[in-house]
Protein backbone atom coordinates (compact mmCIF):
# COMPACT_ATOMS: atom_id res chain seq x y z
CA UNK A 1 0.00 0.00 0.00
CA UNK A 2 3.00 2.31 0.31
CA UNK A 3 3.09 2.67 -3.46
CA UNK A 4 -0.57 3.64 -3.52
CA UNK A 5 -0.05 6.17 -0.72
CA UNK A 6 2.82 7.78 -2.63
CA UNK A 7 0.66 8.02 -5.74
CA UNK A 8 -2.22 9.54 -3.80
CA UNK A 9 0.16 12.11 -2.33
CA UNK A 10 1.37 12.94 -5.84
CA UNK A 11 -2.20 13.34 -7.09
CA UNK A 12 -3.01 15.58 -4.13
CA UNK A 13 0.01 17.82 -4.73
CA UNK A 14 -0.80 18.24 -8.43
CA UNK A 15 -4.47 18.93 -7.66
CA UNK A 16 -3.59 21.58 -5.07
CA UNK A 17 -1.28 23.28 -7.57
CA UNK A 18 -4.02 23.39 -10.23
CA UNK A 19 -6.57 24.67 -7.71
CA UNK A 20 -4.14 27.39 -6.58
CA UNK A 21 -3.67 28.57 -10.16
CA UNK A 22 -7.45 28.69 -10.62
CA UNK A 23 -7.84 30.77 -7.45
CA UNK A 24 -5.11 33.23 -8.46
CA UNK A 25 -6.48 33.69 -11.99
CA UNK A 26 -9.86 34.80 -10.66
CA UNK A 27 -8.18 38.15 -9.92
CA UNK A 28 -6.64 38.42 -13.40
CA UNK A 29 -9.21 37.28 -15.98
CA UNK A 30 -6.98 38.54 -18.84
CA UNK A 31 -4.64 35.62 -18.16
CA UNK A 32 -7.41 33.04 -18.13
CA UNK A 33 -5.59 31.03 -20.81
CA UNK A 34 -3.17 30.01 -18.05
CA UNK A 35 -6.02 28.03 -16.56
CA UNK A 36 -5.79 25.85 -19.66
CA UNK A 37 -2.11 25.39 -18.85
CA UNK A 38 -2.94 24.24 -15.32
CA UNK A 39 -5.79 22.04 -16.55
CA UNK A 40 -3.63 20.24 -19.11
CA UNK A 41 -0.76 19.94 -16.62
CA UNK A 42 -2.97 18.32 -13.99
CA UNK A 43 -4.58 15.91 -16.46
CA UNK A 44 -1.32 14.73 -18.05
CA UNK A 45 0.72 14.62 -14.83
CA UNK A 46 -1.87 12.52 -13.02
CA UNK A 47 -2.65 10.28 -16.01
CA UNK A 48 1.07 9.50 -16.36
CA UNK A 49 1.02 8.14 -12.80
CA UNK A 50 -2.13 6.14 -13.53
CA UNK A 51 -0.37 4.77 -16.61
CA UNK A 52 2.55 3.76 -14.39
CA UNK A 53 0.20 1.89 -12.07
CA UNK A 54 -1.34 0.12 -15.07
CA UNK A 55 2.07 -0.93 -16.43
CA UNK A 56 3.92 -2.06 -13.29
CA UNK A 57 1.56 -1.60 -10.35
CA UNK A 58 -0.04 -5.04 -10.59
CA UNK A 59 3.18 -6.96 -9.97
CA UNK A 60 5.25 -4.28 -8.24
CA UNK A 61 2.65 -2.90 -5.85
CA UNK A 62 -0.22 -5.37 -5.89
CA UNK A 63 -2.56 -2.89 -7.58
CA UNK A 64 -5.00 -4.60 -9.92
CA UNK A 65 -7.10 -3.31 -12.85
CA UNK A 66 -10.03 -2.48 -10.57
CA UNK A 67 -7.82 -0.03 -8.63
CA UNK A 68 -6.47 1.64 -11.75
CA UNK A 69 -9.95 1.99 -13.26
CA UNK A 70 -11.25 3.56 -10.06
CA UNK A 71 -8.27 5.91 -9.88
CA UNK A 72 -8.75 6.98 -13.48
CA UNK A 73 -12.41 7.80 -12.89
CA UNK A 74 -11.53 9.67 -9.67
CA UNK A 75 -8.83 11.60 -11.55
CA UNK A 76 -11.21 12.66 -14.33
CA UNK A 77 -13.92 13.56 -11.84
CA UNK A 78 -11.53 15.65 -9.71
CA UNK A 79 -10.10 17.31 -12.80
CA UNK A 80 -13.60 18.26 -13.93
CA UNK A 81 -14.35 19.81 -10.54
CA UNK A 82 -11.08 21.69 -10.03
CA UNK A 83 -10.71 22.86 -13.64
CA UNK A 84 -14.39 23.40 -14.35
CA UNK A 85 -13.73 26.68 -16.17
CA UNK A 86 -11.11 25.14 -18.46
CA UNK A 87 -11.27 22.52 -21.17
CA UNK A 88 -7.76 21.03 -21.10
CA UNK A 89 -8.35 19.62 -24.59
CA UNK A 90 -7.27 21.38 -27.82
CA UNK A 91 -10.11 19.76 -29.77
CA UNK A 92 -12.72 21.12 -27.37
CA UNK A 93 -11.08 24.53 -27.70
CA UNK A 94 -11.23 24.27 -31.50
CA UNK A 95 -14.83 23.14 -31.24
CA UNK A 96 -15.78 26.32 -29.39
CA UNK A 97 -13.86 28.33 -31.99
CA UNK A 98 -15.75 26.66 -34.85
CA UNK A 99 -19.01 27.39 -33.04
CA UNK A 100 -18.09 31.12 -32.94
CA UNK A 101 -17.91 31.02 -29.13
CA UNK A 102 -14.29 32.20 -28.91
CA UNK A 103 -12.15 34.51 -31.11
CA UNK A 104 -8.91 33.52 -32.82
CA UNK A 105 -6.20 34.86 -30.49
CA UNK A 106 -7.63 33.41 -27.24
CA UNK A 107 -8.07 30.08 -29.03
CA UNK A 108 -4.44 29.98 -30.14
CA UNK A 109 -3.21 31.01 -26.68
CA UNK A 110 -5.33 28.32 -25.04
CA UNK A 111 -4.04 25.57 -27.35
CA UNK A 112 -0.42 26.67 -26.86
CA UNK A 113 -0.95 26.70 -23.08
CA UNK A 114 -2.44 23.19 -23.19
CA UNK A 115 0.57 21.72 -24.97
CA UNK A 116 2.97 23.65 -22.71
CA UNK A 117 1.18 22.25 -19.66
CA UNK A 118 1.45 18.72 -21.08
CA UNK A 119 5.19 19.13 -21.69
CA UNK A 120 5.79 20.43 -18.17
CA UNK A 121 3.82 17.48 -16.79
CA UNK A 122 6.24 15.08 -18.52
CA UNK A 123 9.22 16.80 -16.88
CA UNK A 124 7.56 16.80 -13.45
CA UNK A 125 6.62 13.11 -13.74
CA UNK A 126 10.16 12.17 -14.77
CA UNK A 127 11.57 14.01 -11.76
CA UNK A 128 8.99 12.37 -9.48
CA UNK A 129 9.91 8.90 -10.74
CA UNK A 130 13.61 9.66 -10.36
CA UNK A 131 13.06 10.05 -6.61
CA UNK A 132 12.25 6.31 -6.52
CA UNK A 133 9.95 6.61 -3.52
CA UNK A 134 8.59 3.09 -4.08
CA UNK A 135 9.59 -0.08 -5.91
CA UNK A 136 7.02 0.74 -8.55
CA UNK A 137 8.67 4.10 -9.27
CA UNK A 138 12.13 2.55 -9.27
CA UNK A 139 11.04 0.13 -11.97
CA UNK A 140 9.29 2.91 -13.87
CA UNK A 141 12.44 5.01 -13.69
CA UNK A 142 14.40 2.17 -15.26
CA UNK A 143 11.73 1.75 -17.95
CA UNK A 144 11.25 5.46 -18.69
CA UNK A 145 13.45 5.38 -21.79
CA UNK A 146 11.71 2.26 -23.08
CA UNK A 147 8.08 3.15 -22.36
CA UNK A 148 5.32 1.11 -23.93
CA UNK A 149 3.34 2.82 -26.65
CA UNK A 150 -0.43 3.10 -26.27
CA UNK A 151 -0.86 2.43 -30.00
CA UNK A 152 -1.14 -1.37 -30.10
CA UNK A 153 -2.59 -1.72 -33.60
CA UNK A 154 -1.71 -0.45 -37.06
CA UNK A 155 -1.87 3.24 -37.89
CA UNK A 156 -5.03 2.76 -39.98
CA UNK A 157 -6.81 0.82 -37.22
CA UNK A 158 -5.66 3.36 -34.64
CA UNK A 159 -6.89 6.25 -36.77
CA UNK A 160 -10.31 4.63 -37.15
CA UNK A 161 -10.52 3.84 -33.41
CA UNK A 162 -9.67 7.38 -32.32
CA UNK A 163 -12.04 8.88 -34.90
CA UNK A 164 -14.99 6.76 -33.77
CA UNK A 165 -14.29 7.30 -30.06
CA UNK A 166 -13.95 11.06 -30.62
CA UNK A 167 -17.20 11.10 -32.60
CA UNK A 168 -19.06 9.38 -29.76
CA UNK A 169 -17.48 11.56 -27.09
CA UNK A 170 -18.13 14.89 -28.82
CA UNK A 171 -21.72 14.01 -29.70
CA UNK A 172 -22.46 13.26 -26.05
CA UNK A 173 -20.45 16.26 -24.85
CA UNK A 174 -22.38 18.62 -27.14
CA UNK A 175 -25.62 17.35 -25.66
CA UNK A 176 -24.33 17.76 -22.10
CA UNK A 177 -22.53 21.12 -22.37
CA UNK A 178 -25.52 23.19 -21.16
CA UNK A 179 -26.45 20.80 -18.36
CA UNK A 180 -25.65 21.44 -14.71
CA UNK A 181 -22.08 20.67 -13.66
CA UNK A 182 -23.46 18.16 -11.14
CA UNK A 183 -24.72 16.11 -14.07
CA UNK A 184 -22.16 16.96 -16.76
CA UNK A 185 -18.88 16.39 -14.88
CA UNK A 186 -19.62 12.85 -13.56
CA UNK A 187 -21.09 11.73 -16.89
CA UNK A 188 -18.12 13.04 -18.88
CA UNK A 189 -15.69 11.39 -16.42
CA UNK A 190 -17.56 8.09 -16.68
CA UNK A 191 -17.67 8.31 -20.48
CA UNK A 192 -13.93 8.98 -20.78
CA UNK A 193 -13.16 6.15 -18.36
CA UNK A 194 -15.37 3.77 -20.33
CA UNK A 195 -13.87 4.74 -23.71
CA UNK A 196 -10.29 4.52 -22.41
CA UNK A 197 -10.90 1.10 -20.88
CA UNK A 198 -12.74 -0.19 -23.96
CA UNK A 199 -9.94 0.90 -26.30
CA UNK A 200 -7.07 -0.13 -24.01
CA UNK A 201 -6.02 -2.86 -26.44
CA UNK A 202 -6.05 -0.47 -29.39
CA UNK A 203 -5.20 3.20 -28.73
CA UNK A 204 -6.50 3.87 -25.17
CA UNK A 205 -8.86 6.46 -26.72
CA UNK A 206 -7.25 9.59 -25.31
CA UNK A 207 -9.38 11.84 -27.60
CA UNK A 208 -7.15 14.73 -26.53
CA UNK A 209 -4.11 15.88 -28.57
CA UNK A 210 -2.23 17.39 -25.62
CA UNK A 211 -2.93 14.32 -23.44
CA UNK A 212 -1.73 11.88 -26.09
CA UNK A 213 1.34 14.06 -26.67
CA UNK A 214 2.23 13.73 -22.99
CA UNK A 215 1.46 10.01 -22.67
CA UNK A 216 2.68 8.22 -25.77
CA UNK A 217 4.36 10.45 -28.38
CA UNK A 218 7.78 9.97 -26.75
CA UNK A 219 7.49 6.17 -26.74
CA UNK A 220 9.26 4.15 -29.48
CA UNK A 221 7.41 2.07 -32.04
CA UNK A 222 5.96 4.73 -34.34
CA UNK A 223 7.14 7.98 -35.89
CA UNK A 224 5.90 11.42 -34.86
CA UNK A 225 3.81 11.69 -38.04
CA UNK A 226 2.20 8.31 -37.41
CA UNK A 227 1.31 9.29 -33.86
CA UNK A 228 -0.02 12.62 -35.13
CA UNK A 229 -2.21 10.88 -37.72
CA UNK A 230 -3.78 8.65 -35.06
CA UNK A 231 -3.97 10.92 -32.01
CA UNK A 232 -4.33 14.36 -33.60
CA UNK A 233 -5.95 13.94 -37.00
CA UNK A 234 -8.29 11.12 -35.93
CA UNK A 235 -9.85 12.97 -32.95
CA UNK A 236 -10.03 16.18 -34.99
CA UNK A 237 -12.02 14.50 -37.76
CA UNK A 238 -14.24 12.84 -35.14
CA UNK A 239 -14.92 16.25 -33.60
CA UNK A 240 -15.76 17.78 -37.01
CA UNK A 241 -18.15 14.93 -37.83
CA UNK A 242 -19.83 15.25 -34.42
CA UNK A 243 -20.27 18.99 -34.90
CA UNK A 244 -21.79 18.45 -38.35
CA UNK A 245 -24.19 15.79 -37.08
CA UNK A 246 -25.19 17.86 -34.06
CA UNK A 247 -25.59 21.29 -35.68
CA UNK A 248 -25.93 20.42 -39.35
CA UNK A 249 -23.12 22.82 -40.25
CA UNK A 250 -19.93 24.42 -38.94
CA UNK A 251 -20.77 28.05 -38.08
CA UNK A 252 -17.20 29.31 -38.59
CA UNK A 253 -17.15 27.92 -42.15
CA UNK A 254 -20.75 27.43 -43.34
CA UNK A 255 -23.53 29.82 -42.40
CA UNK A 256 -26.19 27.66 -44.05
CA UNK A 257 -27.36 24.44 -42.44
CA UNK A 258 -26.14 21.61 -44.66
CA UNK A 259 -27.96 18.64 -43.12
CA UNK A 260 -31.18 19.78 -41.49
CA UNK A 261 -34.07 21.88 -42.75
CA UNK A 262 -34.84 24.58 -40.22
CA UNK A 263 -38.53 25.47 -39.99
CA UNK A 264 -39.58 28.91 -38.91
CA UNK A 265 -40.88 29.20 -35.38
CA UNK A 266 -43.71 31.54 -36.42
CA UNK A 267 -46.74 30.18 -38.28
CA UNK A 268 -48.50 32.39 -40.79
CA UNK A 269 -52.29 32.30 -40.55
CA UNK A 270 -54.33 31.42 -43.63
CA UNK A 271 -56.08 34.79 -43.54
CA UNK A 272 -52.75 36.58 -43.67
CA UNK A 273 -51.69 34.46 -46.65
CA UNK A 274 -54.91 35.39 -48.52
CA UNK A 275 -54.43 39.09 -47.87
CA UNK A 276 -50.87 38.91 -49.17
CA UNK A 277 -52.07 37.25 -52.38
CA UNK A 278 -54.69 40.00 -52.95
CA UNK A 279 -52.03 42.65 -52.53
PDB file of N, CA, C and O in Angstrom, residues 2 10 17 52-53 72 83 87-88 96 101 112-113 116 137 148 152 168 179 189 200-201 209 223 230 236 256 265:
ATOM      1  N   UNK A   2       2.148   1.124   0.282  1.00  0.00           N
ATOM      2  CA  UNK A   2       3.004   2.314   0.307  1.00  0.00           C
ATOM      3  C   UNK A   2       3.077   2.965  -1.058  1.00  0.00           C
ATOM      4  O   UNK A   2       3.142   4.194  -1.173  1.00  0.00           O
ATOM      5  N   UNK A  10       1.016  12.271  -4.581  1.00  0.00           N
ATOM      6  CA  UNK A  10       1.368  12.942  -5.836  1.00  0.00           C
ATOM      7  C   UNK A  10       0.132  13.567  -6.475  1.00  0.00           C
ATOM      8  O   UNK A  10       0.154  14.727  -6.900  1.00  0.00           O
ATOM      9  N   UNK A  17      -1.933  22.304  -6.690  1.00  0.00           N
ATOM     10  CA  UNK A  17      -1.278  23.279  -7.569  1.00  0.00           C
ATOM     11  C   UNK A  17      -2.256  23.829  -8.602  1.00  0.00           C
ATOM     12  O   UNK A  17      -2.326  25.051  -8.824  1.00  0.00           O
ATOM     13  N   UNK A  52       1.499   4.502 -15.085  1.00  0.00           N
ATOM     14  CA  UNK A  52       2.547   3.756 -14.394  1.00  0.00           C
ATOM     15  C   UNK A  52       1.956   2.625 -13.571  1.00  0.00           C
ATOM     16  O   UNK A  52       2.476   1.499 -13.556  1.00  0.00           O
ATOM     17  N   UNK A  53       0.860   2.910 -12.877  1.00  0.00           N
ATOM     18  CA  UNK A  53       0.200   1.885 -12.069  1.00  0.00           C
ATOM     19  C   UNK A  53      -0.335   0.761 -12.963  1.00  0.00           C
ATOM     20  O   UNK A  53      -0.279  -0.419 -12.607  1.00  0.00           O
ATOM     21  N   UNK A  72      -8.574   6.194 -12.274  1.00  0.00           N
ATOM     22  CA  UNK A  72      -8.747   6.983 -13.484  1.00  0.00           C
ATOM     23  C   UNK A  72     -10.057   7.762 -13.435  1.00  0.00           C
ATOM     24  O   UNK A  72     -10.096   8.950 -13.778  1.00  0.00           O
ATOM     25  N   UNK A  83     -10.924  22.069 -12.418  1.00  0.00           N
ATOM     26  CA  UNK A  83     -10.708  22.864 -13.640  1.00  0.00           C
ATOM     27  C   UNK A  83     -12.011  23.009 -14.417  1.00  0.00           C
ATOM     28  O   UNK A  83     -12.046  22.840 -15.644  1.00  0.00           O
ATOM     29  N   UNK A  87     -10.951  23.695 -20.377  1.00  0.00           N
ATOM     30  CA  UNK A  87     -11.266  22.518 -21.175  1.00  0.00           C
ATOM     31  C   UNK A  87     -10.147  21.481 -21.111  1.00  0.00           C
ATOM     32  O   UNK A  87     -10.405  20.292 -21.034  1.00  0.00           O
ATOM     33  N   UNK A  88      -8.895  21.938 -21.172  1.00  0.00           N
ATOM     34  CA  UNK A  88      -7.764  21.025 -21.105  1.00  0.00           C
ATOM     35  C   UNK A  88      -7.636  20.117 -22.309  1.00  0.00           C
ATOM     36  O   UNK A  88      -6.919  19.118 -22.273  1.00  0.00           O
ATOM     37  N   UNK A  96     -15.171  25.053 -29.783  1.00  0.00           N
ATOM     38  CA  UNK A  96     -15.775  26.322 -29.386  1.00  0.00           C
ATOM     39  C   UNK A  96     -15.449  27.406 -30.408  1.00  0.00           C
ATOM     40  O   UNK A  96     -16.286  28.273 -30.689  1.00  0.00           O
ATOM     41  N   UNK A 101     -17.834  30.670 -30.543  1.00  0.00           N
ATOM     42  CA  UNK A 101     -17.913  31.020 -29.131  1.00  0.00           C
ATOM     43  C   UNK A 101     -16.666  31.741 -28.630  1.00  0.00           C
ATOM     44  O   UNK A 101     -16.727  32.430 -27.609  1.00  0.00           O
ATOM     45  N   UNK A 112      -1.845  26.635 -27.198  1.00  0.00           N
ATOM     46  CA  UNK A 112      -0.420  26.672 -26.860  1.00  0.00           C
ATOM     47  C   UNK A 112      -0.202  26.380 -25.378  1.00  0.00           C
ATOM     48  O   UNK A 112       0.721  25.643 -25.001  1.00  0.00           O
ATOM     49  N   UNK A 113      -1.067  26.932 -24.528  1.00  0.00           N
ATOM     50  CA  UNK A 113      -0.955  26.700 -23.085  1.00  0.00           C
ATOM     51  C   UNK A 113      -1.210  25.232 -22.747  1.00  0.00           C
ATOM     52  O   UNK A 113      -0.567  24.666 -21.857  1.00  0.00           O
ATOM     53  N   UNK A 116       1.906  23.291 -23.651  1.00  0.00           N
ATOM     54  CA  UNK A 116       2.967  23.648 -22.715  1.00  0.00           C
ATOM     55  C   UNK A 116       2.750  22.967 -21.364  1.00  0.00           C
ATOM     56  O   UNK A 116       3.692  22.472 -20.737  1.00  0.00           O
ATOM     57  N   UNK A 137       8.039   2.955  -8.620  1.00  0.00           N
ATOM     58  CA  UNK A 137       8.669   4.100  -9.269  1.00  0.00           C
ATOM     59  C   UNK A 137      10.112   3.798  -9.667  1.00  0.00           C
ATOM     60  O   UNK A 137      10.611   4.327 -10.654  1.00  0.00           O
ATOM     61  N   UNK A 148       6.178   1.866 -23.017  1.00  0.00           N
ATOM     62  CA  UNK A 148       5.320   1.113 -23.933  1.00  0.00           C
ATOM     63  C   UNK A 148       4.339   2.052 -24.610  1.00  0.00           C
ATOM     64  O   UNK A 148       3.653   2.838 -23.952  1.00  0.00           O
ATOM     65  N   UNK A 152      -1.415   0.065 -30.033  1.00  0.00           N
ATOM     66  CA  UNK A 152      -1.137  -1.373 -30.100  1.00  0.00           C
ATOM     67  C   UNK A 152      -1.652  -2.011 -31.378  1.00  0.00           C
ATOM     68  O   UNK A 152      -1.649  -3.237 -31.495  1.00  0.00           O
ATOM     69  N   UNK A 168     -18.123   9.717 -30.839  1.00  0.00           N
ATOM     70  CA  UNK A 168     -19.060   9.383 -29.764  1.00  0.00           C
ATOM     71  C   UNK A 168     -18.930  10.375 -28.619  1.00  0.00           C
ATOM     72  O   UNK A 168     -19.938  10.888 -28.096  1.00  0.00           O
ATOM     73  N   UNK A 179     -25.875  21.397 -19.567  1.00  0.00           N
ATOM     74  CA  UNK A 179     -26.447  20.796 -18.360  1.00  0.00           C
ATOM     75  C   UNK A 179     -25.695  21.290 -17.119  1.00  0.00           C
ATOM     76  O   UNK A 179     -24.604  21.845 -17.199  1.00  0.00           O
ATOM     77  N   UNK A 189     -16.749  12.214 -17.025  1.00  0.00           N
ATOM     78  CA  UNK A 189     -15.692  11.393 -16.419  1.00  0.00           C
ATOM     79  C   UNK A 189     -15.960   9.909 -16.641  1.00  0.00           C
ATOM     80  O   UNK A 189     -15.049   9.141 -16.978  1.00  0.00           O
ATOM     81  N   UNK A 200      -8.395   0.075 -24.602  1.00  0.00           N
ATOM     82  CA  UNK A 200      -7.066  -0.125 -24.009  1.00  0.00           C
ATOM     83  C   UNK A 200      -6.194  -1.070 -24.834  1.00  0.00           C
ATOM     84  O   UNK A 200      -4.976  -0.988 -24.792  1.00  0.00           O
ATOM     85  N   UNK A 201      -6.791  -1.959 -25.591  1.00  0.00           N
ATOM     86  CA  UNK A 201      -6.018  -2.859 -26.438  1.00  0.00           C
ATOM     87  C   UNK A 201      -5.770  -2.321 -27.828  1.00  0.00           C
ATOM     88  O   UNK A 201      -5.176  -3.016 -28.671  1.00  0.00           O
ATOM     89  N   UNK A 209      -5.452  15.756 -28.001  1.00  0.00           N
ATOM     90  CA  UNK A 209      -4.108  15.882 -28.574  1.00  0.00           C
ATOM     91  C   UNK A 209      -3.008  16.185 -27.560  1.00  0.00           C
ATOM     92  O   UNK A 209      -1.918  15.623 -27.642  1.00  0.00           O
ATOM     93  N   UNK A 223       6.554   6.660 -35.660  1.00  0.00           N
ATOM     94  CA  UNK A 223       7.139   7.982 -35.885  1.00  0.00           C
ATOM     95  C   UNK A 223       6.189   9.068 -35.376  1.00  0.00           C
ATOM     96  O   UNK A 223       5.018   8.806 -35.081  1.00  0.00           O
ATOM     97  N   UNK A 230      -2.835   9.397 -35.902  1.00  0.00           N
ATOM     98  CA  UNK A 230      -3.781   8.646 -35.063  1.00  0.00           C
ATOM     99  C   UNK A 230      -4.388   9.526 -33.982  1.00  0.00           C
ATOM    100  O   UNK A 230      -5.616   9.596 -33.824  1.00  0.00           O
ATOM    101  N   UNK A 236      -9.564  14.952 -34.359  1.00  0.00           N
ATOM    102  CA  UNK A 236     -10.034  16.184 -34.990  1.00  0.00           C
ATOM    103  C   UNK A 236     -11.153  15.893 -35.982  1.00  0.00           C
ATOM    104  O   UNK A 236     -12.187  16.584 -36.003  1.00  0.00           O
ATOM    105  N   UNK A 256     -24.965  28.376 -43.727  1.00  0.00           N
ATOM    106  CA  UNK A 256     -26.194  27.657 -44.053  1.00  0.00           C
ATOM    107  C   UNK A 256     -26.142  26.243 -43.481  1.00  0.00           C
ATOM    108  O   UNK A 256     -25.104  25.590 -43.501  1.00  0.00           O
ATOM    109  N   UNK A 265     -40.140  29.365 -36.628  1.00  0.00           N
ATOM    110  CA  UNK A 265     -40.878  29.203 -35.379  1.00  0.00           C
ATOM    111  C   UNK A 265     -42.269  29.846 -35.432  1.00  0.00           C
ATOM    112  O   UNK A 265     -43.148  29.507 -34.655  1.00  0.00           O
TER     113      UNK A 265
END
